[in-house]
Coordinates of N, CA, C and O in Angstrom, one line a residue:
F170 N 105.8 118.8 102.0 CA 105.9 120.2 101.8 C 107.3 120.6 101.3 O 107.4 121.3 100.3
F171 N 108.4 120.0 101.8 CA 109.7 120.3 101.4 C 109.9 119.8 100.0 O 110.5 120.5 99.2
A172 N 109.4 118.6 99.7 CA 109.6 118.0 98.3 C 108.9 118.9 97.3 O 109.4 119.1 96.2
D173 N 107.7 119.4 97.6 CA 107.0 120.3 96.7 C 107.8 121.5 96.4 O 107.9 122.0 95.2
N174 N 108.4 122.1 97.4 CA 109.2 123.3 97.2 C 110.4 123.1 96.3 O 110.8 123.9 95.5
T175 N 111.1 121.9 96.5 CA 112.3 121.7 95.7 C 111.9 121.4 94.2 O 112.6 121.8 93.3
R176 N 110.7 120.7 94.0 CA 110.3 120.5 92.7 C 110.0 121.8 92.0 O 110.3 122.1 90.9
K177 N 109.2 122.7 92.7 CA 108.9 123.9 92.1 C 110.1 124.8 91.8 O 110.2 125.4 90.8
G178 N 111.1 124.7 92.7 CA 112.3 125.4 92.5 C 113.0 124.9 91.2 O 113.6 125.7 90.4
S179 N 113.1 123.6 91.0 CA 113.8 123.1 89.9 C 113.0 123.4 88.6 O 113.6 123.6 87.6
V180 N 111.7 123.4 88.7 CA 110.9 123.8 87.5 C 111.2 125.2 87.2 O 111.4 125.6 86.0
V181 N 111.2 126.1 88.2 CA 111.4 127.5 88.0 C 112.8 127.7 87.4 O 113.0 128.4 86.4
S182 N 113.8 127.0 88.0 CA 115.1 127.2 87.5 C 115.3 126.7 86.1 O 116.0 127.3 85.3
R183 N 114.6 125.6 85.7 CA 114.6 125.1 84.3 C 114.0 126.1 83.4 O 114.4 126.4 82.3
A184 N 112.8 126.6 83.9 CA 112.1 127.6 83.0 C 113.0 128.9 82.9 O 113.1 129.4 81.8
N185 N 113.7 129.3 83.9 CA 114.5 130.4 83.8 C 115.7 130.2 82.9 O 116.1 131.1 82.2
S186 N 116.2 129.0 82.9 CA 117.4 128.7 82.1 C 116.9 128.7 80.6 O 117.7 129.1 79.8
I187 N 115.7 128.3 80.4 CA 115.2 128.3 79.0 C 115.0 129.8 78.5 O 115.5 130.1 77.4
T188 N 114.5 130.6 79.4 CA 114.3 132.0 79.0 C 115.6 132.7 78.9 O 115.8 133.5 78.0
S189 N 116.6 132.3 79.7 CA 117.9 133.0 79.6 C 118.6 132.5 78.3 O 119.4 133.3 77.8
N190 N 118.3 131.3 77.8 CA 118.9 130.9 76.6 C 118.3 131.6 75.4 O 119.0 131.8 74.4
T191 N 117.1 132.1 75.5 CA 116.5 132.8 74.4 C 116.9 134.3 74.4 O 116.5 135.0 73.4
G192 N 117.6 134.7 75.4 CA 118.1 136.1 75.4 C 117.3 137.0 76.3 O 117.8 138.1 76.6
S193 N 116.1 136.6 76.7 CA 115.4 137.5 77.6 C 115.7 137.2 79.0 O 115.8 136.0 79.4
T194 N 116.0 138.2 79.8 CA 116.4 138.0 81.2 C 115.4 138.7 82.1 O 114.9 139.8 81.7
S195 N 115.2 138.2 83.3 CA 114.4 138.9 84.2 C 115.2 139.1 85.5 O 116.1 138.3 85.8
A196 N 114.7 140.0 86.3 CA 115.4 140.2 87.6 C 115.3 139.0 88.5 O 116.1 138.8 89.4
S197 N 114.3 138.2 88.4 CA 114.0 137.1 89.3 C 114.7 135.8 88.8 O 114.5 134.8 89.5
S198 N 115.3 135.9 87.7 CA 115.9 134.6 87.2 C 117.1 134.2 88.0 O 117.9 134.9 88.4
V199 N 117.0 132.9 88.4 CA 118.0 132.3 89.2 C 118.9 131.4 88.3 O 118.3 130.6 87.5
P200 N 120.2 131.5 88.3 CA 121.0 130.7 87.4 C 120.8 129.2 87.8 O 120.7 128.8 88.9
N201 N 120.9 128.4 86.7 CA 120.7 127.0 86.9 C 122.0 126.4 87.4 O 123.1 126.8 87.0
T202 N 121.9 125.5 88.4 CA 123.1 124.9 88.9 C 123.4 123.6 88.2 O 122.5 123.0 87.6
D203 N 124.6 123.2 88.3 CA 125.0 121.9 87.6 C 124.2 120.7 88.2 O 123.9 119.8 87.5
D204 N 124.0 120.8 89.5 CA 123.3 119.7 90.2 C 121.8 119.5 89.6 O 121.4 118.4 89.4
E205 N 121.2 120.7 89.4 CA 119.8 120.6 88.9 C 119.8 120.1 87.5 O 118.9 119.3 87.1
D206 N 120.7 120.5 86.6 CA 120.8 120.0 85.3 C 121.1 118.5 85.3 O 120.4 117.8 84.5
S207 N 122.0 118.1 86.1 CA 122.3 116.7 86.2 C 121.1 115.9 86.6 O 120.8 114.8 86.1
D208 N 120.4 116.3 87.7 CA 119.2 115.6 88.2 C 118.2 115.5 87.1 O 117.5 114.5 86.9
Y209 N 118.0 116.6 86.4 CA 117.0 116.6 85.3 C 117.3 115.7 84.2 O 116.5 114.9 83.7
R210 N 118.6 115.7 83.8 CA 119.0 114.7 82.8 C 118.9 113.3 83.2 O 118.5 112.4 82.5
Q211 N 119.3 113.0 84.5 CA 119.1 111.7 85.0 C 117.7 111.2 85.1 O 117.3 110.1 84.8
E212 N 116.8 112.1 85.4 CA 115.4 111.8 85.5 C 114.9 111.5 84.1 O 114.1 110.5 83.9
L213 N 115.2 112.3 83.1 CA 114.9 112.0 81.7 C 115.4 110.7 81.2 O 114.8 109.9 80.6
A214 N 116.7 110.4 81.6 CA 117.3 109.2 81.1 C 116.6 108.0 81.8 O 116.4 107.0 81.1
Y215 N 116.2 108.1 83.0 CA 115.5 107.0 83.7 C 114.2 106.8 83.1 O 113.8 105.6 82.8
K216 N 113.5 107.9 82.8 CA 112.2 107.7 82.1 C 112.3 107.0 80.7 O 111.6 106.1 80.4
E217 N 113.3 107.4 80.0 CA 113.6 106.8 78.7 C 114.0 105.4 78.8 O 113.5 104.5 78.1
T218 N 114.9 105.1 79.7 CA 115.3 103.7 79.9 C 114.1 102.8 80.4 O 114.0 101.7 80.0
Y219 N 113.3 103.4 81.3 CA 112.1 102.7 81.7 C 111.1 102.4 80.6 O 110.7 101.2 80.4
K220 N 110.9 103.4 79.7 CA 110.1 103.2 78.5 C 110.7 102.1 77.6 O 110.0 101.3 77.1
D221 N 112.0 102.2 77.4 CA 112.7 101.2 76.6 C 112.6 99.8 77.2 O 112.4 98.9 76.4
R222 N 112.8 99.7 78.5 CA 112.7 98.4 79.1 C 111.2 97.8 79.0 O 111.1 96.7 78.7
R223 N 110.2 98.7 79.2 CA 108.9 98.2 79.0 C 108.6 97.8 77.6 O 107.9 96.8 77.3
R224 N 109.0 98.6 76.6 CA 108.8 98.3 75.2 C 109.5 97.0 74.9 O 109.0 96.1 74.2
Q225 N 110.8 96.8 75.4 CA 111.5 95.6 75.1 C 110.8 94.4 75.7 O 110.7 93.3 75.1
A226 N 110.3 94.5 76.9 CA 109.6 93.4 77.6 C 108.4 93.1 76.8 O 108.0 91.9 76.6
H227 N 107.7 94.1 76.4 CA 106.4 93.9 75.6 C 106.8 93.2 74.3 O 106.1 92.2 73.9
T228 N 107.8 93.6 73.6 CA 108.2 93.0 72.4 C 108.6 91.5 72.6 O 108.2 90.6 71.8
Q229 N 109.3 91.2 73.6 CA 109.7 89.8 73.9 C 108.5 89.0 74.2 O 108.4 87.8 73.8
A230 N 107.6 89.5 75.0 CA 106.3 88.8 75.3 C 105.5 88.5 74.1 O 105.0 87.4 73.9
E231 N 105.4 89.5 73.2 CA 104.7 89.3 71.9 C 105.4 88.3 71.1 O 104.8 87.4 70.4
Q232 N 106.7 88.3 71.0 CA 107.5 87.3 70.2 C 107.3 85.9 70.8 O 107.1 84.9 70.0
K233 N 107.3 85.8 72.1 CA 107.0 84.5 72.7 C 105.7 84.0 72.4 O 105.5 82.8 72.1
R234 N 104.7 84.9 72.4 CA 103.3 84.5 72.1 C 103.2 84.0 70.6 O 102.6 82.9 70.3
R235 N 103.8 84.8 69.7 CA 103.8 84.4 68.3 C 104.5 83.0 68.1 O 104.1 82.2 67.3
D236 N 105.6 82.8 68.8 CA 106.4 81.6 68.7 C 105.5 80.4 69.2 O 105.5 79.3 68.6
A237 N 104.8 80.6 70.3 CA 103.9 79.5 70.8 C 102.8 79.2 69.8 O 102.5 78.0 69.6
I238 N 102.2 80.2 69.2 CA 101.2 80.0 68.2 C 101.8 79.2 67.0 O 101.2 78.3 66.5
K239 N 102.9 79.7 66.5 CA 103.6 79.0 65.4 C 103.9 77.5 65.7 O 103.7 76.7 64.9
K240 N 104.4 77.3 66.9 CA 104.7 75.9 67.3 C 103.4 75.1 67.3 O 103.4 73.9 66.9
G241 N 102.3 75.7 67.8 CA 101.1 74.9 67.8 C 100.6 74.6 66.4 O 100.2 73.4 66.2
Y242 N 100.7 75.5 65.5 CA 100.3 75.2 64.1 C 101.2 74.1 63.5 O 100.8 73.2 62.8
D243 N 102.5 74.2 63.8 CA 103.5 73.2 63.2 C 103.2 71.8 63.8 O 103.2 70.8 63.1
E244 N 102.8 71.8 65.1 CA 102.5 70.5 65.7 C 101.2 69.9 65.1 O 101.1 68.7 64.8
L245 N 100.2 70.8 64.9 CA 99.0 70.3 64.3 C 99.2 69.8 62.9 O 98.7 68.7 62.5
Q246 N 100.1 70.5 62.1 CA 100.4 70.1 60.7 C 101.1 68.7 60.8 O 100.9 67.9 59.9
S247 N 101.9 68.5 61.8 CA 102.7 67.2 61.8 C 101.8 66.0 62.3 O 102.1 64.9 62.0
I248 N 100.8 66.3 63.1 CA 100.0 65.1 63.6 C 98.7 64.9 62.9 O 98.1 63.8 63.0
V249 N 98.2 65.8 62.1 CA 96.9 65.6 61.4 C 97.3 65.0 60.1 O 98.0 65.6 59.2
P250 N 96.8 63.7 59.8 CA 97.2 63.0 58.6 C 96.9 63.7 57.3 O 97.6 63.7 56.4
T251 N 95.7 64.4 57.3 CA 95.4 65.1 56.0 C 96.4 66.3 55.7 O 96.6 66.6 54.6
C252 N 96.9 66.8 56.7 CA 98.0 67.9 56.5 C 99.3 67.2 56.1 O 100.0 67.8 55.2
Q253 N 99.6 66.0 56.6 CA 100.8 65.4 56.2 C 100.7 64.9 54.7 O 101.7 65.0 54.0
Q254 N 99.6 64.4 54.3 CA 99.4 63.9 52.9 C 99.6 65.1 52.0 O 100.2 64.9 50.9
Q255 N 99.2 66.3 52.4 CA 99.3 67.5 51.5 C 100.8 67.8 51.3 O 101.2 68.2 50.3
D256 N 101.6 67.5 52.4 CA 103.0 67.8 52.3 C 103.7 67.1 51.1 O 104.5 67.6 50.4
F257 N 103.3 65.8 50.9 CA 103.9 65.0 49.8 C 103.5 65.6 48.4 O 104.3 65.5 47.5
L258 N 102.3 66.1 48.3 CA 101.9 66.6 47.0 C 102.6 67.9 46.7 O 102.9 68.1 45.5
I259 N 102.8 68.7 47.6 CA 103.4 70.0 47.4 C 104.9 70.0 47.5 O 105.6 70.9 47.0
G260 N 105.4 69.0 48.2 CA 106.9 69.0 48.4 C 107.3 69.7 49.7 O 108.1 70.6 49.7
S261 N 106.6 69.3 50.8 CA 106.9 69.8 52.1 C 106.7 71.3 52.2 O 107.4 72.0 53.0
Q262 N 105.8 71.9 51.4 CA 105.5 73.3 51.6 C 104.6 73.5 52.7 O 103.7 72.6 53.0
K263 N 104.7 74.5 53.5 CA 103.9 74.8 54.6 C 102.5 75.2 54.2 O 102.3 75.9 53.2
L264 N 101.5 74.7 54.9 CA 100.1 75.0 54.6 C 99.8 76.3 55.3 O 100.4 76.7 56.3
S265 N 98.8 77.0 54.8 CA 98.4 78.3 55.5 C 97.7 77.9 56.8 O 97.3 76.8 57.1
K266 N 97.7 78.9 57.7 CA 97.1 78.6 59.1 C 95.6 78.2 58.9 O 95.1 77.4 59.6
A267 N 94.9 78.9 58.0 CA 93.5 78.6 57.8 C 93.3 77.2 57.3 O 92.4 76.5 57.8
T268 N 94.2 76.7 56.4 CA 94.1 75.4 55.9 C 94.4 74.4 57.0 O 93.7 73.4 57.1
V269 N 95.4 74.6 57.8 CA 95.7 73.7 58.9 C 94.5 73.6 59.8 O 94.1 72.5 60.2
L270 N 93.9 74.7 60.2 CA 92.8 74.7 61.1 C 91.6 73.9 60.5 O 91.0 73.1 61.1
Q271 N 91.3 74.2 59.2 CA 90.2 73.6 58.6 C 90.4 72.1 58.4 O 89.5 71.3 58.7
K272 N 91.6 71.7 58.1 CA 91.9 70.2 58.0 C 91.9 69.6 59.4 O 91.4 68.4 59.5
T273 N 92.3 70.3 60.4 CA 92.2 69.7 61.8 C 90.7 69.6 62.2 O 90.4 68.5 62.7
I274 N 89.9 70.6 61.9 CA 88.5 70.5 62.2 C 87.9 69.3 61.5 O 87.1 68.5 62.1
D275 N 88.2 69.1 60.2 CA 87.6 68.0 59.4 C 88.1 66.7 60.0 O 87.3 65.8 60.1
Y276 N 89.3 66.6 60.4 CA 89.8 65.4 60.9 C 89.2 65.0 62.2 O 88.9 63.8 62.5
I277 N 89.0 66.0 63.1 CA 88.4 65.7 64.4 C 86.9 65.3 64.1 O 86.4 64.4 64.8
Q278 N 86.2 65.9 63.2 CA 84.8 65.5 62.9 C 84.8 64.0 62.4 O 84.0 63.2 62.8
F279 N 85.8 63.7 61.5 CA 85.9 62.3 61.0 C 86.2 61.4 62.2 O 85.6 60.3 62.2
L280 N 87.0 61.7 63.1 CA 87.3 60.9 64.3 C 86.1 60.6 65.1 O 85.8 59.5 65.6
H281 N 85.3 61.7 65.3 CA 84.0 61.6 66.1 C 83.1 60.6 65.4 O 82.5 59.7 66.0
K282 N 83.0 60.7 64.1 CA 82.1 59.8 63.3 C 82.6 58.3 63.4 O 81.8 57.4 63.6
E283 N 83.9 58.2 63.3 CA 84.5 56.8 63.4 C 84.2 56.2 64.8 O 83.9 55.1 65.0
K284 N 84.4 57.1 65.8 CA 84.2 56.6 67.2 C 82.7 56.2 67.4 O 82.4 55.1 68.0
K285 N 81.8 57.0 66.8 CA 80.4 56.6 66.9 C 80.1 55.3 66.2 O 79.4 54.4 66.8
K286 N 80.7 55.1 65.0 CA 80.5 53.8 64.3 C 81.1 52.7 65.1 O 80.4 51.6 65.2
Q287 N 82.2 52.8 65.7 CA 82.9 51.8 66.5 C 82.0 51.4 67.7 O 81.9 50.3 68.1
E288 N 81.5 52.5 68.4 CA 80.6 52.2 69.5 C 79.4 51.4 69.2 O 79.0 50.5 69.9
E289 N 78.8 51.8 68.0 CA 77.6 51.1 67.5 C 78.0 49.6 67.2 O 77.3 48.7 67.5
E290 N 79.1 49.4 66.6 CA 79.6 48.1 66.2 C 79.9 47.3 67.5 O 79.5 46.1 67.6
L291 N 80.5 47.9 68.5 CA 80.7 47.2 69.7 C 79.4 46.8 70.4 O 79.3 45.7 70.9
S292 N 78.5 47.7 70.4 CA 77.2 47.3 71.0 C 76.5 46.2 70.3 O 76.0 45.2 70.9
T293 N 76.6 46.2 68.9 CA 76.0 45.1 68.1 C 76.8 43.7 68.5 O 76.1 42.7 68.6
L294 N 78.1 43.8 68.6 CA 78.8 42.6 68.9 C 78.5 42.0 70.3 O 78.4 40.8 70.5
R295 N 78.3 42.9 71.2 CA 78.0 42.5 72.6 C 76.6 41.8 72.6 O 76.4 40.8 73.3
K296 N 75.7 42.4 71.8 CA 74.4 41.7 71.7 C 74.5 40.4 71.1 O 73.8 39.4 71.5
D297 N 75.4 40.2 70.0 CA 75.6 38.9 69.4 C 76.2 37.9 70.4 O 75.8 36.8 70.4
V298 N 77.1 38.4 71.2 CA 77.8 37.5 72.2 C 76.7 37.0 73.2 O 76.7 35.9 73.6
M299 N 75.9 38.0 73.6 CA 74.9 37.6 74.6 C 73.9 36.6 74.0 O 73.5 35.6 74.7
A300 N 73.5 36.8 72.8 CA 72.6 35.9 72.1 C 73.2 34.5 72.0 O 72.6 33.5 72.2
L301 N 74.5 34.4 71.6 CA 75.2 33.2 71.5 C 75.3 32.4 72.9 O 75.1 31.2 72.9
K302 N 75.5 33.2 73.9 CA 75.6 32.6 75.3 C 74.2 32.0 75.6 O 74.1 30.9 76.2
I303 N 73.2 32.7 75.3 CA 71.8 32.2 75.6 C 71.5 30.9 74.8 O 71.0 30.0 75.3
M304 N 71.9 30.9 73.5 CA 71.7 29.8 72.6 C 72.5 28.6 73.1 O 72.0 27.4 73.1
K305 N 73.7 28.8 73.6 CA 74.6 27.7 74.1 C 74.0 27.1 75.4 O 74.1 25.9 75.6
A306 N 73.4 27.9 76.2 CA 72.9 27.4 77.5 C 71.7 26.6 77.4 O 71.1 25.9 76.8

C-alpha cells in the first residue's frame, strides 16, 4: 500500500512538472523535488544500462556462436583431403561453407564405401584362411 502511494505520487509530480514546463498550471500541482527527479533519472539510467548489458551479452554470445561455427568449418577444411587438394589449385583460398559441407559429405560417403569394401575383403580372406587350414589338415 505504501509503495503504491509513493509511486503514484512520483508519477503525479512528474506529470505536474511536465505541465508546469508547458506553461499551464493548476492549483493542485505539486512542485517536483530534487529527490524525485534524481530517483527518476537513476531509474531510467538503470533501465538503459540493463538494456545495454543485455544487448552486449547477446552480442557476445552471438559472436561466440559464429566463431565456433567458423572454427568448425576451418577444421573440416583442414582435415577433409578433397578440401585440402582444392587449396593447392586455388592458392590457399578459402572454400565457401556450402562447398566445404558438400566435400565433407562426399568424403564421408567415400569412406563408408571403402569400409564396406574392406569388410568384404576381410571376410573373403578369412574364408580363404579357413579353407587353407582345412586343406592342410
